[in-house]
Amino acid sequence: MTTTLNATVATEAPTQKRSRGRWTGWAFVGPFMFVFSLVFLAPVLYAIYLSLFQDQMVGGTKFVGGANYVQAMTDPQFWDSVRRVAVFLVVQVPIMLGVALAVALAIDSNRLRFASFFRISIFLPYAVPAVVATLMWGFIYGPRFGLVGNLNELFGWAIPDPLSNHWILVAIGNIVTWEFIGYNMLIFYAALKTIPNELYEAASIDGAGAFSVIRNIKIPSIRGAIGIASIFSVIGSFQLFNEPNILKSLAPNAISSFFTPNMYAYNLSFAGQQFNYAAAIAMIMGVLTMIVAYIVQLSGSRKDS
Amino acid sequence: MSLQLSPPKTPTETPMKTSTAPRFSRKPGKGMTHKRKSILLTIVMGFMAVYALLPLFWLFVNSTKTQPELFSSFGLWFSGDFALWDNIGQTLTYNDGEFLRWLANTVLYVVVGAGGATFLATLAGYGLAKFDFPGKRAVFAVVLGAVAIPGTALAVPTFLMFSELGLTNTPWSVIIPSLISPFGLYLVWIYAVEAVPTEVLEAARMDGAGEFRTFFTISLRMLAPGFVTVLLFTVVATWNNYFLPLIMLSESTWYPLTVGLNNWNAQATTAGGDAIYNLVITGSLLTIVPIIIAFLFLQRYWQSGLTAGSVK
């Protein structure tokens, strides 16, 4: 971080000196930072403040220090929800990113017919709102007029009910995968496009095959993109809310009010009025997310060296 | 794109070592030998395309059915009367036309929210790329750190804050938080470093043009592909926004389409509620059509914004 910033500063320094005032940049960055502090920084500080209090039956709101955090540490419902998103993360993220990478490599390979058709059609689900995607898949899964029921009836198959206790997490994983394969594919594809042609020329002189080029040139060159996509996906998994919350009306028995940490925090605040405890849960999840994102980033950069 | 090819010298080596953001790549030259097309690969990708498009096809097919047909016919093919127009009519007029009201709200949130977010991100990204100023490093660190915080974790405290300010249940409660797009800032910043040559800015300064005049008359045009890309992504984000309005709004007057549709669905699944499945399905279709059209028509722009000139 330090080194690169210095580098930019160094290349642009002569111009800066001559241009008016050192503060001109703030005129451009200022408006963003103002709104940013209002909707990002202030809520974080406010959440920390809230999490240190408790609303009590007698005596109103009272400062309790870390009591909410201690309570969360031993709250089985909270840890149940954390475990569920952790399982989701470990299974769904690699599948989604793996498929997205394979698709991006295929489109980039020059050996595909109708490549631009594939690129746009696989990207298209990203434009579909999570609400619509979940309603759509929910109907497809559902017993009322769902496709799963249709297929079972038509072919005598026995596809298990995706909205049952056992399969609900897989069902949600499928929706999220469907929504985001295209987006991740595009990130990878954009990075693949930036690989200098000389590398490919050198490889073809060496007589490298397609898979060797993928392994030795393409994957290493887009490691940064893979890292960013992984971090976005990790953050996304920890924030899981829309899909289970919307599916809840179709599968009320399989999805509890503490299905994911976010649903738990949401239900604590809006159904239970426990705003202080919900703030503590939110802070813990923020810290957990940053730790996991950091570990993902570390493991990414270790492979680099 | 008429931009010069140059090796990237962006300040992107930051957290991830390389950026995913646009760079000016060399695309395989025309002289490159055409490789043999693989049929197997095309077939495998065909399955992927089916996976991506099948639910959308299902949605379209079922929005052409009447409610009884929905329950009695096979999901993946048309059946009975072609009721699409009738369904659309019903969707638009149900409950005093609340769908149209939600559509108008969504458009308002998109125009002000996504438009404002793109403008702020472009201004700030340009400022970061082209100026040196005290506190630049702090700006950088704070914004990057904030990206790692789960946005939804902030929702509850934001709600409480806004409710004390009396902003909940107003359009502002949805618009203000959508004004910030850290990803957009990042994208413009990376883009501006190369798209706007410092020499051009210097020349403008020599001519005595003010910084903002230079920005609006010269730089903004050079930033156009990056701008359109950010705009498209913020439009999608606000059009699809669900969690934030769900929390902030308690009356259906200010609902966007997403929250409204889910309300219809909840009503349909509640015992004794009016079963309006055909309206939920048709409404879903109407919700995604504009955004899909926007993506298809602006394809050239956003793909060039992302891959910066390497559109095949």
XYZ file of C-alpha atoms in Angstrom:
617
model
C 0.000 0.000 0.000
C 2.667 2.446 1.035
C 5.008 1.730 -1.802
C 2.467 2.026 -4.560
C 0.965 5.196 -3.249
C 4.411 6.690 -3.095
C 4.929 5.685 -6.680
C 1.873 7.587 -7.886
C 2.716 10.550 -5.801
C 6.186 10.592 -7.249
C 5.092 10.497 -10.884
C 2.546 13.220 -10.427
C 4.402 15.387 -8.012
C 5.772 17.981 -10.475
C 2.310 18.838 -11.736
C 0.890 19.037 -8.266
C 3.455 21.570 -7.128
C 2.531 23.929 -9.894
C -1.211 23.470 -9.714
C -3.253 25.567 -7.366
C -3.139 24.615 -3.775
C -2.531 21.273 -2.249
C -6.154 21.045 -1.190
C -7.741 21.104 -4.654
C -8.169 17.315 -4.563
C -10.509 17.610 -1.612
C -12.979 19.560 -3.711
C -13.399 16.390 -5.748
C -13.146 13.819 -2.973
C -14.987 15.875 -0.355
C -18.610 15.274 -1.416
C -18.064 11.515 -1.542
C -16.358 11.487 1.829
C -19.107 13.590 3.400
C -21.882 11.186 2.387
C -19.592 8.275 3.118
C -19.107 9.366 6.715
C -22.852 9.767 7.074
C -23.803 6.309 5.816
C -20.703 4.262 6.667
C -18.651 5.737 9.476
C -21.442 7.147 11.616
C -23.440 3.884 11.693
C -20.328 1.913 12.653
C -19.587 4.242 15.550
C -23.239 4.274 16.518
C -23.381 0.462 16.442
C -20.368 0.229 18.737
C -21.994 2.734 21.101
C -25.340 0.897 21.063
C -23.736 -2.469 21.669
C -22.427 -1.276 25.049
C -25.905 -0.660 26.464
C -28.868 -2.731 27.473
C -32.537 -1.863 27.618
C -33.809 -3.084 30.937
C -37.297 -3.598 32.283
C -36.469 -1.465 35.281
C -34.363 1.643 34.943
C -34.411 1.991 31.119
C -31.227 1.980 29.071
C -28.106 1.206 31.042
C -24.412 1.004 30.227
C -23.308 -2.608 30.499
C -19.851 -2.639 28.896
C -19.162 -5.930 27.172
C -22.156 -7.801 28.540
C -23.881 -8.056 25.143
C -20.726 -9.500 23.629
C -20.395 -12.027 26.451
C -23.998 -13.000 25.917
C -23.428 -13.468 22.171
C -20.410 -15.692 22.807
C -22.601 -18.270 24.516
C -25.740 -17.767 22.453
C -26.468 -21.119 20.743
C -28.813 -19.548 18.171
C -26.155 -17.096 17.071
C -23.481 -19.763 16.702
C -25.933 -22.031 14.950
C -26.423 -19.317 12.332
C -22.669 -18.684 12.053
C -22.031 -22.394 11.527
C -24.643 -22.472 8.773
C -23.113 -19.618 6.782
C -19.649 -21.122 7.337
C -20.801 -24.414 5.772
C -22.434 -22.433 2.996
C -19.221 -20.506 2.389
C -16.975 -23.567 2.314
C -19.187 -25.425 -0.162
C -20.913 -22.815 -2.317
C -18.112 -20.291 -2.885
C -15.571 -22.755 -4.377
C -18.222 -24.310 -6.632
C -19.443 -20.938 -7.867
C -15.967 -19.509 -8.431
C -14.730 -22.743 -10.016
C -17.563 -22.808 -12.519
C -17.201 -19.071 -13.190
C -13.488 -19.513 -13.845
C -14.085 -22.468 -16.165
C -16.676 -20.471 -18.097
C -14.386 -17.449 -18.364
C -11.524 -19.630 -19.615
C -13.826 -21.291 -22.146
C -15.045 -17.954 -23.487
C -11.486 -16.670 -23.613
C -10.167 -19.813 -25.292
C -11.019 -18.809 -28.867
C -12.255 -22.331 -29.384
C -15.876 -21.652 -28.634
C -18.632 -20.994 -31.116
C -21.072 -18.180 -30.252
C -18.728 -16.940 -27.507
C -20.411 -13.553 -27.147
C -23.851 -15.171 -26.898
C -22.590 -17.334 -24.038
C -20.974 -14.383 -22.342
C -24.112 -12.280 -22.269
C -26.567 -15.090 -21.488
C -24.556 -16.426 -18.560
C -24.132 -12.898 -17.236
C -27.830 -12.069 -17.523
C -28.979 -13.559 -14.162
C -26.852 -10.927 -12.421
C -29.309 -8.296 -13.628
C -32.216 -10.130 -11.994
C -33.067 -8.774 -8.526
C -32.478 -11.223 -5.690
C -36.164 -10.936 -4.842
C -37.261 -11.990 -8.317
C -34.594 -14.698 -8.531
C -35.696 -16.166 -5.224
C -39.413 -15.968 -6.038
C -38.754 -17.599 -9.396
C -36.626 -20.415 -8.038
C -38.951 -20.749 -5.058
C -41.863 -21.379 -7.417
C -39.744 -23.789 -9.449
C -38.856 -25.671 -6.259
C -42.293 -25.392 -4.762
C -44.969 -28.023 -4.430
C -47.818 -25.872 -5.773
C -46.994 -25.506 -9.422
C -43.279 -26.143 -9.307
C -41.117 -27.706 -11.933
C -39.765 -30.253 -9.464
C -43.259 -31.614 -8.896
C -43.909 -31.553 -12.656
C -40.801 -33.581 -13.386
C -41.516 -36.108 -10.655
C -45.018 -36.578 -11.994
C -44.028 -36.736 -15.637
C -41.070 -39.076 -15.423
C -41.776 -40.846 -12.186
C -38.598 -39.397 -10.701
C -38.180 -38.902 -6.994
C -36.341 -35.608 -6.711
C -36.456 -34.763 -3.003
C -38.292 -31.616 -1.973
C -35.723 -28.790 -2.229
C -37.605 -26.831 0.407
C -37.312 -29.526 3.051
C -35.039 -29.267 6.072
C -32.292 -31.335 4.490
C -32.081 -29.614 1.158
C -32.885 -26.002 1.912
C -29.251 -24.919 2.143
C -28.505 -26.583 -1.197
C -31.571 -24.907 -2.678
C -30.355 -21.508 -1.474
C -26.827 -22.287 -2.684
C -28.211 -22.963 -6.131
C -30.039 -19.625 -6.226
C -26.948 -17.689 -5.139
C -24.756 -19.595 -7.596
C -27.215 -18.884 -10.397
C -27.244 -15.172 -9.551
C -23.483 -14.661 -9.311
C -21.710 -17.042 -11.712
C -22.021 -14.485 -14.483
C -20.740 -11.612 -12.385
C -17.643 -13.526 -11.298
C -17.156 -14.839 -14.804
C -17.034 -11.245 -16.021
C -14.433 -10.272 -13.407
C -12.252 -13.196 -14.505
C -12.858 -12.587 -18.169
C -11.920 -8.908 -17.868
C -8.682 -9.922 -16.155
C -7.904 -12.566 -18.796
C -8.242 -9.912 -21.491
C -5.417 -7.924 -19.923
C -2.790 -10.648 -20.326
C -0.228 -9.350 -22.816
C -0.190 -11.192 -26.096
C 3.601 -11.683 -25.957
C 3.124 -14.244 -23.204
C 0.927 -16.338 -25.470
C 3.334 -15.968 -28.369
C 6.206 -17.122 -26.191
C 4.156 -20.097 -25.033
C 3.240 -21.122 -28.553
C 6.890 -20.942 -29.583
C 7.614 -23.279 -26.693
C 4.873 -25.546 -28.030
C 2.744 -25.305 -24.906
C -0.696 -26.917 -25.087
C -3.957 -25.241 -24.142
C -4.035 -26.669 -20.625
C -0.427 -25.817 -20.022
C -1.142 -22.223 -21.062
C -4.083 -22.139 -18.657
C -2.046 -23.535 -15.791
C 1.175 -21.627 -16.344
C 0.040 -18.320 -17.802
C -3.666 -17.617 -17.458
C -4.341 -18.683 -13.863
C -1.213 -17.063 -12.387
C -1.902 -13.825 -14.292
C -5.406 -13.424 -12.922
C -4.608 -14.416 -9.353
C -5.480 -10.904 -8.203
C -8.922 -11.112 -9.796
C -9.498 -14.496 -8.185
C -8.525 -12.985 -4.838
C -10.956 -10.088 -5.172
C -13.777 -12.356 -6.327
C -13.110 -14.659 -3.349
C -13.254 -11.795 -0.895
C -16.488 -10.434 -2.361
C -17.975 -13.925 -2.178
C -16.857 -14.436 1.427
C -18.438 -11.135 2.418
C -21.558 -12.062 0.454
C -21.900 -15.428 2.186
C -21.608 -13.921 5.643
C -24.276 -11.396 4.712
C -26.701 -14.000 3.416
C -30.162 -12.564 4.004
C -32.372 -11.897 0.985
C -32.700 -15.418 -0.347
C -33.518 -17.222 2.929
C -35.696 -14.367 4.135
C -37.813 -14.469 0.979
C -37.920 -18.270 0.818
C -39.153 -18.302 4.392
C -42.737 -17.782 3.282
C -42.492 -20.897 1.093
C -40.545 -22.991 3.594
C -41.523 -21.723 7.036
C -40.476 -24.916 8.782
C -37.040 -25.262 7.211
C -35.952 -21.638 7.714
C -35.844 -20.367 11.275
C -35.642 -16.760 12.411
C -31.941 -17.324 13.143
C -31.114 -19.113 9.913
C -28.246 -16.705 9.128
C -26.546 -14.137 11.415
C -28.102 -11.316 9.446
C -31.584 -12.754 9.741
C -30.959 -13.186 13.448
C -29.872 -9.562 13.873
C -32.815 -8.410 11.762
C -35.367 -10.416 13.720
C -33.817 -9.409 17.032
C -34.245 -5.740 16.171
C -37.505 -5.656 14.301
C -39.449 -8.483 15.889
C -37.834 -8.466 19.316
C -36.895 -4.788 19.736
C -33.495 -5.886 21.080
C -31.557 -3.223 19.208
C -28.559 -3.219 21.525
C -27.996 -6.941 21.333
C -28.529 -6.874 17.562
C -25.843 -4.176 17.284
C -23.395 -6.388 19.189
C -24.186 -9.304 16.849
C -23.614 -7.027 13.852
C -20.240 -5.901 15.213
C -19.125 -9.475 15.871
C -20.101 -10.459 12.337
C -18.226 -7.459 10.944
C -15.066 -8.486 12.766
C -15.484 -12.170 11.808
C -15.947 -11.193 8.157
C -12.841 -9.055 8.173
C -10.812 -11.873 9.754
C -11.980 -14.448 7.217
C -11.503 -12.026 4.321
C -8.007 -11.340 5.604
C -7.202 -15.065 5.813
C -8.466 -15.558 2.259
C -6.271 -12.703 1.093
C -3.249 -14.081 2.969
C -3.594 -17.552 1.519
C -3.931 -15.933 -1.910
C -0.742 -13.924 -1.600
C 1.237 -16.806 -0.128
C 0.676 -18.767 -3.333
C 2.073 -15.778 -5.156
C 5.509 -16.008 -3.672
C -11.326 3.051 -28.175
C -8.774 5.496 -29.258
C -6.624 5.296 -26.189
C -2.967 4.571 -26.321
C -1.709 1.231 -25.205
C 0.591 1.580 -22.312
C 1.742 -0.684 -19.539
C -0.451 -0.159 -16.522
C 1.005 2.084 -13.867
C -1.958 2.136 -11.628
C -2.033 2.401 -7.872
C -3.816 -0.898 -7.831
C -1.117 -3.055 -6.418
C -2.903 -2.447 -3.206
C -4.581 -5.133 -1.305
C -4.633 -7.823 -3.906
C -1.433 -7.284 -5.867
C -3.270 -6.996 -9.179
C -6.438 -5.310 -10.160
C -9.502 -6.618 -11.849
C -10.306 -3.209 -13.055
C -9.859 -2.009 -16.561
C -6.500 -1.790 -18.102
C -5.533 -1.211 -21.606
C -4.851 -4.605 -22.864
C -3.617 -5.854 -26.138
C -6.219 -7.995 -27.633
C -5.085 -10.866 -29.753
C -4.189 -9.308 -33.037
C -6.055 -9.933 -36.222
C -3.131 -11.859 -37.561
C -3.440 -14.498 -34.900
C -4.284 -17.853 -36.393
C -7.867 -18.911 -35.957
C -8.054 -21.856 -33.666
C -10.259 -24.804 -34.438
C -13.609 -24.524 -32.670
C -14.305 -27.273 -30.209
C -17.756 -28.826 -30.473
C -17.493 -30.512 -27.083
C -16.701 -27.205 -25.391
C -19.613 -25.548 -27.160
C -21.991 -28.271 -25.975
C -20.810 -28.028 -22.367
C -21.237 -24.268 -22.485
C -24.648 -24.836 -24.011
C -25.669 -26.539 -20.779
C -24.408 -23.548 -18.810
C -26.468 -21.201 -20.968
C -29.528 -23.401 -20.417
C -28.947 -23.253 -16.661
C -28.697 -19.469 -16.822
C -31.686 -18.905 -19.092
C -34.122 -21.667 -18.119
C -35.570 -19.913 -15.044
C -36.111 -16.772 -17.116
C -37.867 -18.834 -19.750
C -39.984 -20.435 -17.017
C -40.933 -16.978 -15.794
C -41.983 -15.851 -19.245
C -43.980 -19.017 -19.984
C -45.838 -18.825 -16.709
C -46.663 -15.166 -17.008
C -48.748 -16.119 -20.032
C -50.984 -18.406 -17.994
C -54.129 -17.807 -16.030
C -54.097 -18.711 -12.363
C -55.887 -22.109 -12.812
C -53.568 -23.021 -15.689
C -50.575 -22.257 -13.459
C -51.559 -25.041 -11.148
C -52.629 -27.586 -13.704
C -50.154 -27.338 -16.586
C -46.543 -28.300 -17.174
C -44.264 -25.434 -16.099
C -41.970 -25.283 -19.099
C -44.483 -24.917 -21.889
C -47.409 -22.690 -22.813
C -50.866 -23.886 -22.016
C -54.399 -22.623 -22.298
C -55.189 -19.086 -23.415
C -52.324 -16.671 -23.944
C -53.110 -14.534 -20.917
C -49.972 -12.361 -20.822
C -51.713 -9.096 -21.751
C -54.539 -9.810 -19.391
C -52.045 -10.589 -16.596
C -50.131 -7.388 -17.274
C -53.369 -5.414 -17.156
C -54.284 -6.985 -13.832
C -50.794 -6.460 -12.406
C -50.852 -2.771 -13.254
C -54.319 -2.142 -11.863
C -54.403 -4.423 -8.809
C -55.089 -2.576 -5.550
C -55.473 0.866 -7.174
C -52.435 0.371 -9.326
C -49.904 0.054 -6.514
C -47.525 -1.703 -8.902
C -47.231 1.481 -10.974
C -46.614 3.485 -7.819
C -43.809 1.083 -6.823
C -42.404 1.328 -10.324
C -42.355 5.137 -10.071
C -40.642 4.875 -6.657
C -38.043 2.511 -8.070
C -37.352 4.872 -10.944
C -36.966 7.747 -8.474
C -34.510 5.749 -6.351
C -32.569 4.706 -9.415
C -32.354 8.154 -10.977
C -31.397 10.032 -7.825
C -29.601 7.216 -5.980
C -27.670 5.538 -8.759
C -27.166 8.784 -10.657
C -25.864 10.509 -7.534
C -23.688 7.542 -6.588
C -22.108 7.496 -10.030
C -21.521 11.230 -9.968
C -19.940 11.185 -6.499
C -17.798 8.154 -7.352
C -16.607 9.716 -10.601
C -15.745 13.000 -8.955
C -13.900 11.312 -6.092
C -12.216 8.658 -8.226
C -10.905 11.387 -10.512
C -9.747 13.413 -7.522
C -7.846 10.448 -6.135
C -6.296 9.613 -9.486
C -5.232 13.087 -10.545
C -4.518 15.103 -7.412
C -2.262 14.774 -4.458
C -3.655 16.194 -1.255
C -3.215 15.897 2.487
C -5.084 12.919 3.876
C -5.213 11.026 0.601
C -3.818 7.944 2.250
C -6.393 8.113 5.011
C -9.214 8.357 2.468
C -7.837 5.322 0.745
C -7.509 3.250 3.918
C -10.911 4.196 5.285
C -12.768 3.396 2.075
C -11.003 0.063 1.637
C -11.642 -0.878 5.253
C -15.300 -0.007 4.928
C -15.739 -2.313 1.951
C -14.882 -5.246 4.198
C -17.625 -4.418 6.673
C -20.802 -6.280 5.818
C -23.165 -3.644 4.467
C -26.165 -5.340 5.971
C -24.511 -5.309 9.396
C -24.759 -1.537 9.178
C -28.422 -1.603 8.304
C -29.764 -1.764 11.834
C -27.655 1.087 13.229
C -28.358 3.116 10.082
C -32.054 2.530 10.604
C -31.865 3.678 14.235
C -29.837 6.723 13.264
C -32.228 7.671 10.471
C -35.225 7.124 12.686
C -33.812 9.598 15.195
C -33.278 12.057 12.352
C -36.864 11.481 11.257
C -35.813 10.146 7.876
C -37.320 6.668 8.017
C -40.381 6.079 5.906
C -39.299 8.790 3.496
C -37.610 8.346 0.104
C -34.460 9.861 1.610
C -33.906 6.818 3.801
C -33.480 4.728 0.662
C -31.702 7.310 -1.469
C -28.992 8.564 0.901
C -27.394 5.172 1.632
C -27.423 4.272 -2.069
C -25.360 7.356 -2.856
C -22.150 5.589 -1.903
C -20.536 2.995 -4.134
C -17.006 2.091 -2.971
C -16.705 -0.311 -5.897
C -17.622 2.524 -8.261
C -15.028 4.793 -6.685
C -12.399 2.106 -7.123
C -13.341 1.503 -10.747
C -13.256 5.191 -11.743
C -10.019 5.742 -9.889
C -8.238 2.930 -11.738
C -9.790 4.050 -14.972
C -8.958 7.742 -14.582
C -5.269 7.135 -13.933
C -4.829 6.109 -17.548
C -7.838 7.469 -19.386
C -7.062 11.082 -18.533
C -3.474 11.953 -19.433
C -1.877 14.312 -16.951
C -0.400 16.307 -19.872
C -3.890 17.238 -21.039
C -4.718 18.580 -17.593
C -1.484 20.529 -17.511
C -2.243 22.083 -20.880
C -5.691 23.100 -19.638
C -4.129 24.639 -16.537
C -1.685 26.604 -18.683
C -4.670 27.974 -20.565
C -6.018 29.133 -17.251
C -9.018 26.815 -17.076
C -10.368 26.088 -13.601
C -10.117 22.549 -12.278
C -13.864 21.985 -12.343
C -14.221 23.437 -15.800
C -11.483 21.118 -16.993
C -13.265 18.221 -15.331
C -16.628 18.894 -16.909
C -15.444 19.933 -20.367
C -12.468 17.637 -20.927
C -11.986 14.873 -18.400
C -15.568 13.694 -18.122
C -15.642 12.837 -21.807
C -12.509 10.733 -21.449
C -14.002 8.987 -18.458
C -17.219 8.118 -20.308
C -16.814 4.308 -20.578
C -15.834 4.051 -16.919
C -18.723 6.330 -16.013
C -21.260 4.255 -17.941
C -19.953 1.047 -16.360
C -20.289 2.427 -12.856
C -23.711 3.832 -13.721
C -24.925 0.477 -14.950
C -23.710 -1.338 -11.853
C -25.184 1.230 -9.470
C -28.454 1.148 -11.418
C -28.591 -2.620 -10.969
C -27.748 -2.273 -7.290
C -30.498 0.275 -6.607
C -33.072 -1.357 -8.894
C -32.482 -4.644 -7.076
C -32.165 -3.168 -3.588
C -34.303 -5.053 -1.105
C -32.857 -5.155 2.401
C -32.459 -1.423 2.889
C -35.979 -0.363 1.820
C -37.404 -3.348 3.692
C -35.944 -1.972 6.898
C -36.473 1.714 6.282
C -40.026 1.750 4.956
C -43.026 0.605 6.915
C -45.772 1.848 4.591
C -46.265 0.557 1.077
C -46.508 4.112 -0.337
C -42.748 4.376 -0.765
C -41.977 0.726 -1.522
C -39.789 -0.083 -4.500
C -40.829 -2.978 -6.755
C -38.724 -5.576 -4.944
C -40.311 -5.054 -1.536
C -43.769 -4.708 -3.054
C -43.468 -7.943 -5.009
C -42.364 -9.824 -1.944
C -45.360 -8.428 -0.096
C -47.671 -9.753 -2.786
C -45.994 -13.113 -2.505
C -46.296 -13.155 1.275
C -49.958 -12.272 0.878
C -50.437 -15.121 -1.589
C -48.841 -17.692 0.687
C -50.745 -16.583 3.768
C -53.746 -18.739 4.465
C -56.870 -16.792 3.572
C -54.926 -14.196 1.597
C -55.786 -13.346 -1.973
C -53.848 -15.890 -4.050
C -52.376 -13.652 -6.732
C -49.606 -15.915 -7.981
C -50.166 -14.892 -11.577
C -49.620 -11.262 -10.535
C -46.446 -12.094 -8.597
C -45.069 -13.889 -11.639
C -46.098 -11.240 -14.158
C -44.879 -8.493 -11.832
C -41.513 -10.254 -11.566
C -41.285 -10.382 -15.330
C -42.120 -6.675 -15.639
C -39.491 -5.888 -12.992
C -36.625 -7.535 -14.831
C -37.466 -6.538 -18.405
C -36.192 -2.919 -18.216
C -32.928 -3.876 -16.566
C -32.242 -6.698 -19.001
C -32.949 -4.389 -21.925
C -30.562 -1.832 -20.464
C -27.825 -4.431 -20.159
C -28.321 -5.760 -23.674
C -28.368 -2.332 -25.289
C -25.498 -0.874 -23.323
C -23.432 -4.044 -23.711
C -20.801 -2.359 -25.802
C -20.305 0.367 -23.209
C -20.114 -1.624 -20.010
C -18.039 -4.368 -21.486
C -15.578 -1.837 -22.779
C -15.615 -0.091 -19.426
C -14.719 -3.319 -17.678
C -12.222 -4.696 -20.102
C -11.198 -1.262 -21.319
C -11.161 -1.512 -25.037
C -10.755 -5.205 -25.490
C -14.271 -5.961 -26.672
C -14.115 -8.727 -29.161
